Coordinates of C-alpha atoms and ligand atoms in Angstrom, one line a residue:
M357 CA -17.1 -7.2 24.5
A358 CA -18.0 -3.7 23.6
I359 CA -14.6 -1.5 23.1
N360 CA -14.0 1.2 25.4
I361 CA -12.0 3.7 23.1
E362 CA -11.3 6.0 25.9
Q363 CA -9.7 3.3 27.9
V364 CA -7.4 2.0 25.0
V365 CA -6.4 5.8 24.5
G366 CA -5.4 6.0 28.3
Q367 CA -2.7 3.4 27.4
F368 CA -0.8 5.9 25.2
K369 CA 1.3 8.7 26.1
I370 CA -1.0 11.5 24.5
E371 CA -1.0 15.1 25.3
G372 CA -4.4 16.6 26.1
T373 CA -7.7 15.0 27.1
Y374 CA -9.5 12.3 25.1
S375 CA -12.6 13.8 23.7
E376 CA -14.0 11.6 21.1
A377 CA -13.2 8.9 18.5
K378 CA -14.7 8.4 15.1
I379 CA -14.4 5.9 12.4
F380 CA -11.9 7.4 9.6
G381 CA -10.5 6.6 6.2
D382 CA -11.1 3.9 3.6
G383 CA -8.4 1.5 4.3
L384 CA -8.8 -2.2 3.5
I385 CA -6.9 -3.6 6.1
N386 CA -7.0 -2.0 9.4
T387 CA -9.6 -0.3 11.5
T388 CA -8.7 3.4 11.8
Y389 CA -10.2 6.2 14.1
K390 CA -9.6 9.7 14.4
V391 CA -9.1 10.6 18.2
K392 CA -9.9 14.1 19.1
T393 CA -8.5 15.9 22.2
S394 CA -10.6 18.6 24.1
E395 CA -8.0 21.3 24.1
N396 CA -7.7 23.8 21.0
D397 CA -3.8 23.7 21.7
Q398 CA -3.2 19.9 21.8
P399 CA -2.9 17.6 18.9
N400 CA -5.5 15.1 17.5
Y401 CA -4.5 11.4 17.0
L402 CA -5.1 8.5 14.7
L403 CA -5.8 5.3 16.6
Q404 CA -5.8 1.9 14.8
I405 CA -6.4 -1.6 15.4
I406 CA -3.9 -3.5 13.4
N407 CA -5.2 -6.6 11.5
H408 CA -3.1 -9.0 13.5
H409 CA -4.7 -11.9 11.3
I410 CA -2.5 -10.4 8.5
F411 CA 0.4 -8.9 10.5
K412 CA 0.9 -11.6 12.8
N413 CA 4.1 -10.4 14.6
V414 CA 3.1 -6.9 15.9
P415 CA 6.2 -6.4 18.2
E416 CA 8.6 -6.8 15.0
L417 CA 6.1 -4.8 13.0
T418 CA 6.0 -2.1 15.6
K419 CA 9.8 -1.9 15.6
N420 CA 9.9 -1.8 11.6
I421 CA 7.8 1.2 11.9
Q422 CA 9.7 2.9 14.7
R423 CA 13.0 2.4 12.7
V424 CA 11.7 3.9 9.6
T425 CA 10.1 6.9 11.0
D426 CA 13.1 7.6 13.1
H427 CA 15.3 7.6 10.2
L428 CA 13.0 9.6 8.0
R429 CA 12.8 12.2 10.9
L430 CA 16.4 12.4 10.9
K431 CA 16.4 13.1 7.2
L432 CA 14.0 16.0 7.5
E433 CA 15.9 17.4 10.3
N434 CA 18.5 18.1 7.7
I435 CA 16.2 19.7 5.1
E436 CA 15.5 23.5 6.1
G437 CA 11.8 24.3 6.7
S438 CA 10.7 20.8 7.2
D439 CA 7.6 20.3 9.4
L440 CA 8.4 17.2 11.6
K441 CA 5.0 16.7 12.9
R442 CA 3.4 16.4 9.3
Q443 CA 5.8 15.1 6.9
V444 CA 6.5 11.9 8.8
L445 CA 4.5 9.6 10.9
T446 CA 5.0 10.0 14.6
P447 CA 4.0 6.8 16.6
I448 CA 2.9 7.5 20.0
D449 CA 4.6 5.4 22.6
T450 CA 2.5 3.4 25.4
F451 CA 3.2 3.8 29.2
D452 CA 4.5 0.0 29.1
G453 CA 7.1 1.2 26.3
N454 CA 5.8 -1.4 23.8
G455 CA 4.4 1.0 21.3
F456 CA 1.1 -1.1 21.0
F457 CA -1.7 -2.2 23.3
K458 CA -3.2 -5.7 23.4
D459 CA -6.8 -5.6 24.8
E460 CA -8.6 -8.1 26.4
D461 CA -10.2 -9.5 23.3
G462 CA -6.7 -9.9 21.6
N463 CA -6.9 -6.6 19.4
Y464 CA -3.7 -4.7 18.9
W465 CA -4.2 -1.2 19.0
R466 CA -1.6 1.6 17.9
M467 CA -1.5 5.6 17.9
F468 CA 0.1 8.0 15.5
L469 CA -0.1 11.9 15.7
F470 CA -3.0 13.0 13.3
I471 CA -1.6 14.8 10.2
E472 CA -3.7 18.0 10.1
N473 CA -4.9 19.7 6.8
A474 CA -4.0 16.7 4.7
R475 CA -5.8 15.0 1.9
S476 CA -5.7 11.7 0.8
Y477 CA -7.4 10.7 -2.9
N478 CA -8.9 7.5 -3.6
Q479 CA -8.6 8.9 -7.4
L480 CA -6.5 11.3 -9.0
S481 CA -7.9 14.2 -11.2
N482 CA -4.8 15.3 -13.0
A483 CA -1.3 14.4 -14.1
N484 CA 0.4 16.7 -11.6
Q485 CA -1.0 14.7 -8.8
A486 CA 0.4 11.5 -10.3
Y487 CA 3.6 13.6 -10.5
V488 CA 3.6 14.2 -6.9
G489 CA 2.6 10.6 -6.1
G490 CA 5.6 9.4 -8.0
K491 CA 7.8 11.8 -6.3
A492 CA 6.5 10.9 -2.8
F493 CA 7.1 7.2 -3.2
G494 CA 10.5 7.7 -5.0
Q495 CA 11.7 10.0 -2.4
F496 CA 10.4 7.7 0.2
Q497 CA 12.5 5.0 -1.1
S498 CA 15.7 6.8 -1.7
R499 CA 15.6 8.4 2.0
L500 CA 15.3 4.9 3.3
A501 CA 18.3 3.5 1.2
D502 CA 20.9 4.1 4.1
L503 CA 18.6 3.0 6.8
P504 CA 21.1 1.6 9.5
G505 CA 20.6 -1.6 11.7
G506 CA 20.4 -4.3 9.2
P507 CA 17.4 -5.4 7.1
L508 CA 13.8 -4.7 8.3
Y509 CA 11.8 -7.6 9.8
P510 CA 10.0 -9.3 6.9
V511 CA 6.5 -8.6 8.2
L512 CA 4.8 -10.4 5.5
P513 CA 7.4 -12.7 3.7
D514 CA 6.7 -13.4 0.0
F515 CA 4.1 -10.4 -0.1
H516 CA 4.6 -9.6 -3.6
N517 CA 6.2 -13.0 -4.5
T518 CA 3.9 -13.4 -7.5
E519 CA 5.2 -16.9 -8.3
M520 CA 4.1 -18.0 -5.0
R521 CA 0.8 -16.4 -5.3
I522 CA 0.1 -18.0 -8.6
L523 CA 1.0 -21.5 -6.7
N524 CA -1.5 -20.7 -3.8
F525 CA -4.0 -19.5 -6.4
Q526 CA -3.7 -22.7 -8.3
E527 CA -4.2 -24.7 -5.0
R528 CA -7.2 -22.6 -4.1
V529 CA -8.9 -23.1 -7.4
K530 CA -8.3 -26.9 -6.9
Q531 CA -9.9 -26.8 -3.5
D532 CA -12.9 -24.5 -4.4
P533 CA -13.7 -24.2 -0.8
V534 CA -17.0 -22.2 -1.0
G535 CA -18.2 -23.6 -4.4
R536 CA -17.7 -20.3 -6.3
L537 CA -15.3 -21.6 -9.0
K538 CA -18.2 -22.4 -11.5
E539 CA -18.9 -18.6 -11.6
V540 CA -15.4 -17.5 -12.3
K541 CA -13.9 -19.9 -14.8
E542 CA -13.4 -17.1 -17.3
E543 CA -11.5 -15.1 -15.0
V544 CA -9.5 -17.9 -13.9
D545 CA -8.5 -18.9 -17.5
F546 CA -7.4 -15.4 -18.2
L547 CA -4.8 -15.3 -15.3
M548 CA -3.7 -18.7 -15.8
Q549 CA -3.0 -17.9 -19.4
R550 CA -0.6 -15.3 -18.3
S551 CA 1.2 -17.2 -15.2
E552 CA 4.3 -17.6 -16.9
E553 CA 5.1 -14.1 -17.8
Y554 CA 4.3 -12.9 -14.3
K555 CA 6.9 -15.2 -12.6
K556 CA 9.5 -13.0 -14.2
I557 CA 10.5 -10.5 -11.5
V558 CA 11.0 -13.3 -8.8
Q559 CA 13.1 -15.4 -11.3
M560 CA 15.1 -12.4 -12.3
G561 CA 15.9 -11.7 -8.5
R562 CA 16.8 -15.3 -8.0
E563 CA 19.3 -15.0 -10.9
G564 CA 20.9 -12.0 -9.2
L565 CA 19.7 -9.6 -12.1
I566 CA 17.9 -7.3 -9.7
Q567 CA 18.4 -6.4 -6.3
E568 CA 16.2 -5.8 -3.2
R569 CA 16.0 -2.4 -1.7
I570 CA 13.7 -1.2 1.1
V571 CA 10.4 -0.3 -0.6
H572 CA 6.9 0.4 0.6
Q573 CA 5.0 -2.2 -1.0
D574 CA 1.3 -0.8 -0.7
T575 CA 1.8 2.3 -2.8
K576 CA -2.0 3.1 -3.3
F577 CA -2.5 6.7 -3.8
N578 CA -4.6 7.3 -0.6
N579 CA -1.3 6.1 1.4
V580 CA 0.4 9.4 0.4
L581 CA -1.0 12.6 2.2
L582 CA -1.0 15.8 0.3
D583 CA -1.2 19.4 1.4
E584 CA -3.7 21.8 0.5
K585 CA -1.8 22.6 -2.5
D586 CA -1.4 19.2 -3.4
D587 CA 2.3 19.0 -2.5
I588 CA 3.8 16.0 -0.9
L589 CA 3.4 15.8 3.0
C590 CA 3.8 12.4 4.2
V591 CA 3.8 8.7 3.1
I592 CA 1.7 6.6 5.5
D593 CA 0.7 3.0 5.9
L594 CA 4.2 1.7 6.7
D595 CA 2.8 -2.0 7.8
T596 CA 4.6 -3.4 4.6
V597 CA 7.8 -1.5 4.4
M598 CA 10.3 -4.5 3.7
P599 CA 12.9 -5.5 1.3
G600 CA 11.7 -6.0 -2.0
Y601 CA 12.0 -5.0 -5.7
V602 CA 11.7 -1.4 -7.0
C603 CA 9.0 -2.0 -9.5
Y604 CA 6.6 -3.1 -6.9
D605 CA 6.3 0.4 -5.6
I606 CA 6.0 2.2 -8.9
G607 CA 3.9 -0.5 -10.3
D608 CA 1.3 -0.5 -7.7
A609 CA 1.2 3.2 -7.6
I610 CA 0.4 3.3 -11.2
R611 CA -2.1 0.3 -10.8
N612 CA -4.0 2.2 -8.2
G613 CA -3.5 5.8 -9.4
A614 CA -3.6 5.6 -13.1
N615 CA -6.8 3.9 -13.4
T616 CA -9.6 6.2 -15.0
G617 CA -12.1 4.1 -12.8
L618 CA -12.3 2.9 -9.3
E619 CA -10.4 -0.2 -8.0
D620 CA -13.9 -1.6 -7.4
D621 CA -15.7 0.0 -10.3
R622 CA -18.8 -2.0 -11.4
N623 CA -18.9 -0.3 -14.7
L624 CA -16.0 -1.6 -16.7
D625 CA -16.3 1.1 -19.3
N626 CA -15.0 3.4 -16.8
V627 CA -11.8 1.3 -16.2
S628 CA -8.6 2.0 -18.3
M629 CA -5.0 3.2 -17.8
N630 CA -4.6 6.9 -18.3
I631 CA -1.3 7.3 -20.2
D632 CA -0.8 10.9 -19.0
L633 CA -1.2 9.7 -15.3
F634 CA 1.2 6.9 -16.0
E635 CA 3.7 9.6 -17.4
G636 CA 3.4 11.7 -14.2
F637 CA 4.1 8.8 -11.9
I638 CA 7.0 7.8 -14.0
K639 CA 8.6 11.2 -14.2
G640 CA 8.2 11.8 -10.4
F641 CA 9.5 8.6 -9.5
L642 CA 12.6 8.6 -11.8
E643 CA 13.3 12.1 -10.8
E644 CA 14.1 10.8 -7.4
T645 CA 15.6 7.5 -8.2
K646 CA 17.3 7.4 -11.6
E647 CA 20.7 8.2 -10.2
V648 CA 20.6 5.0 -8.2
L649 CA 18.7 2.4 -10.2
T650 CA 20.5 0.1 -12.4
P651 CA 19.5 -0.2 -16.0
A652 CA 18.1 -3.7 -15.3
E653 CA 16.0 -2.4 -12.6
I654 CA 14.7 0.7 -14.9
D655 CA 13.7 -2.1 -17.5
T656 CA 11.3 -3.5 -14.9
L657 CA 9.4 -0.4 -14.2
A658 CA 6.7 -0.2 -17.1
F659 CA 6.3 -4.4 -16.5
G660 CA 5.9 -3.5 -12.7
A661 CA 2.4 -1.7 -13.5
K662 CA 1.1 -4.9 -15.4
L663 CA 2.8 -7.2 -12.8
L664 CA 1.1 -5.5 -9.9
T665 CA -2.3 -5.1 -11.7
Y666 CA -2.0 -8.9 -12.6
E667 CA -1.0 -9.9 -9.2
Q668 CA -3.9 -7.9 -7.4
A669 CA -6.4 -9.8 -9.8
V670 CA -4.9 -12.8 -8.7
R671 CA -5.2 -11.8 -4.9
F672 CA -8.7 -10.5 -5.2
L673 CA -9.9 -13.6 -7.2
D674 CA -8.3 -15.9 -4.8
D675 CA -10.0 -14.1 -1.7
Y676 CA -13.4 -14.5 -3.7
I677 CA -12.8 -18.1 -4.4
D678 CA -11.8 -18.5 -0.5
G679 CA -15.0 -16.8 0.6
D680 CA -13.7 -13.3 1.6
N681 CA -11.2 -13.8 4.4
Y682 CA -8.8 -11.2 3.6
Y683 CA -10.1 -8.0 2.2
K684 CA -12.9 -6.0 3.6
V685 CA -16.1 -6.4 1.5
I686 CA -19.2 -4.3 1.6
A687 CA -21.0 -6.9 -0.8
P688 CA -21.0 -10.6 -1.4
D689 CA -19.6 -10.2 -4.8
H690 CA -17.1 -7.2 -4.0
N691 CA -13.9 -9.3 -4.5
L692 CA -15.4 -10.4 -7.9
V693 CA -16.1 -6.8 -9.0
R694 CA -12.7 -6.0 -8.0
T695 CA -11.0 -8.7 -10.0
R696 CA -13.0 -7.8 -13.3
A697 CA -11.8 -4.3 -12.8
Q698 CA -8.2 -5.3 -12.3
I699 CA -8.4 -7.6 -15.5
K700 CA -9.8 -4.7 -17.6
L701 CA -7.2 -2.3 -16.4
L702 CA -4.5 -5.0 -17.3
Q703 CA -6.0 -5.5 -20.7
S704 CA -5.7 -1.5 -21.1
M705 CA -2.0 -1.8 -19.9
E706 CA -1.3 -4.3 -22.3
E707 CA -2.6 -2.4 -25.3
Q708 CA -0.6 0.7 -24.3
Y709 CA 2.5 -1.4 -23.3
E710 CA 5.0 -0.1 -25.9
K711 CA 4.1 3.6 -25.3
M712 CA 4.6 3.0 -21.6
E713 CA 8.2 1.6 -22.1
S714 CA 9.1 4.6 -24.2
L715 CA 8.0 6.6 -21.6
V716 CA 10.2 4.9 -19.0
Q717 CA 13.1 5.4 -21.5
K718 CA 12.4 9.0 -21.9
Y719 CA 12.4 9.9 -18.1
S720 CA 15.4 7.8 -17.2
S721 CA 17.9 9.0 -19.9
Ligands
LIG1192 P1 -5.0 0.7 6.1 O1 -3.7 -0.2 6.0 O2 -6.3 0.3 6.5 O3 -5.0 1.2 4.8 P2 -3.9 3.3 6.6 O4 -2.8 3.3 7.8 O5 -3.6 3.6 5.4 O6 -4.7 2.1 7.0 O7 -4.9 4.4 7.3 C1 -6.2 4.5 6.8 C2 -6.5 6.0 6.4 O8 -6.3 7.0 7.6 C3 -5.5 6.7 5.3 O9 -5.8 6.4 4.0 C4 -5.5 8.2 5.4 O10 -6.6 8.7 4.8 C5 -5.9 8.2 7.1 N1 -4.6 8.4 7.9 C6 -3.6 7.7 8.2 N2 -2.6 7.9 9.0 C7 -3.0 9.2 9.3 C8 -2.5 10.3 9.9 N3 -1.3 10.0 10.7 N4 -2.9 11.5 10.0 C9 -4.1 11.8 9.2 N5 -4.6 10.7 8.3 C10 -4.3 9.6 8.5
LIG1193 C1 -4.8 -3.2 0.9 O1 -4.0 -1.5 3.5 P1 -4.3 -0.9 2.2 O2 -6.0 -0.9 1.9 O3 -3.7 0.4 1.8 C2 -3.5 -4.3 0.8 C3 -2.6 -4.1 -0.5 C4 -3.6 -4.0 -1.7 C5 -4.9 -3.1 -1.5 C6 -5.9 -3.1 -2.5 C7 -1.3 -5.5 3.7 O4 -4.1 -1.9 1.0 O5 -1.7 -4.9 -0.6 O6 -3.1 -3.6 -2.9 O7 -5.4 -3.2 -0.2 N1 -2.6 -4.3 2.1 C8 -2.3 -5.5 2.5 O8 -6.7 -2.0 -2.5 O9 -2.5 -6.5 2.0
LIG1194 MG1 -3.9 2.5 3.5

């Protein structure tokens, strides 16, 4: 059935009159629209179809986001000069009080206030942006450290459980459901040769050497909005905020942000890790978090960058072998292109690993 967006918007308590909706942003998971209102003095909105094949419990997901944004807003209220409409996401409630709307086709919709005059970048152009990105995710984590009301609901259990992801990947390789394995033997071998090394963080957690904290878990650079001066505005895309290890956030930020190429670059010569951008992320992140992190956690940060890049390569290749059921793709080989770019990035990190570790030491002492 054709979607009537105006009717969907009518379920939410918006201010102003619906005027138009246009597809917006470059997320790989949800479908996002910018909704404009016709009055100049009324806000615009962001409307999303939540990918409920991935996020199966939408009511609990909605509660998590409500709790997280309420807490962040409370923190901002105590910081002079805060802009409560732009420095934290504002979810819009529905008339039935659920905070989401399920349409006749089974799609789940939600709305936020649109954050105006914000930029989100898919690629960084300088180390200052990396520093700001690191600071944004560090600040996000430290502000949520005292979230009341018990643990958040684990919306995606084992999301960054690399040990589990490797086991699932091995199973997928065995099944080879759409006959693509023959094209990717080299990539599978590369990843399997390293599988023991990348089970380390989960093992450390099991042994009680590192603890779980509330972390974002999807720290792509386009999930932080910056203002016109490239200062931190707001961390967005809160679907995966859950208990997890600290190296997941800084690791994924570096994986995504310190790449000299694109996540899906077909030209592998473009892809490498820029050590200056790495340094910017680490400096910003540790400025916000070093007081609370334990020495064991600090020791995992450089490793986290390799871990998340490795895991992402496993996830993209797993989806390719499975026939592209998870990530949005724009070409039949898109997930394979992404896998190869992650592998190239990982190799570049392996080459620079000593330097990465020494920068972590520098900014944590
Ligand atoms: P996905 O999970 O698909 O990545 P996001 O929640 O990150 O979805 O939203 C997609 C894009 O929409 C973001 O990268 C960002 O550019 C933009 N965006 C998201 N929320 C807002 C907002 N409240 N105001 C302005 N832009 C936003
Ligand atoms: C997805 O939602 P988005 O586009 O910010 C994915 C991340 C991956 C990323 C790779 C819930 O992020 O884990 O790292 O794509 N989110 C989910 O680009 O799987
Ligand atoms: Mg996003």
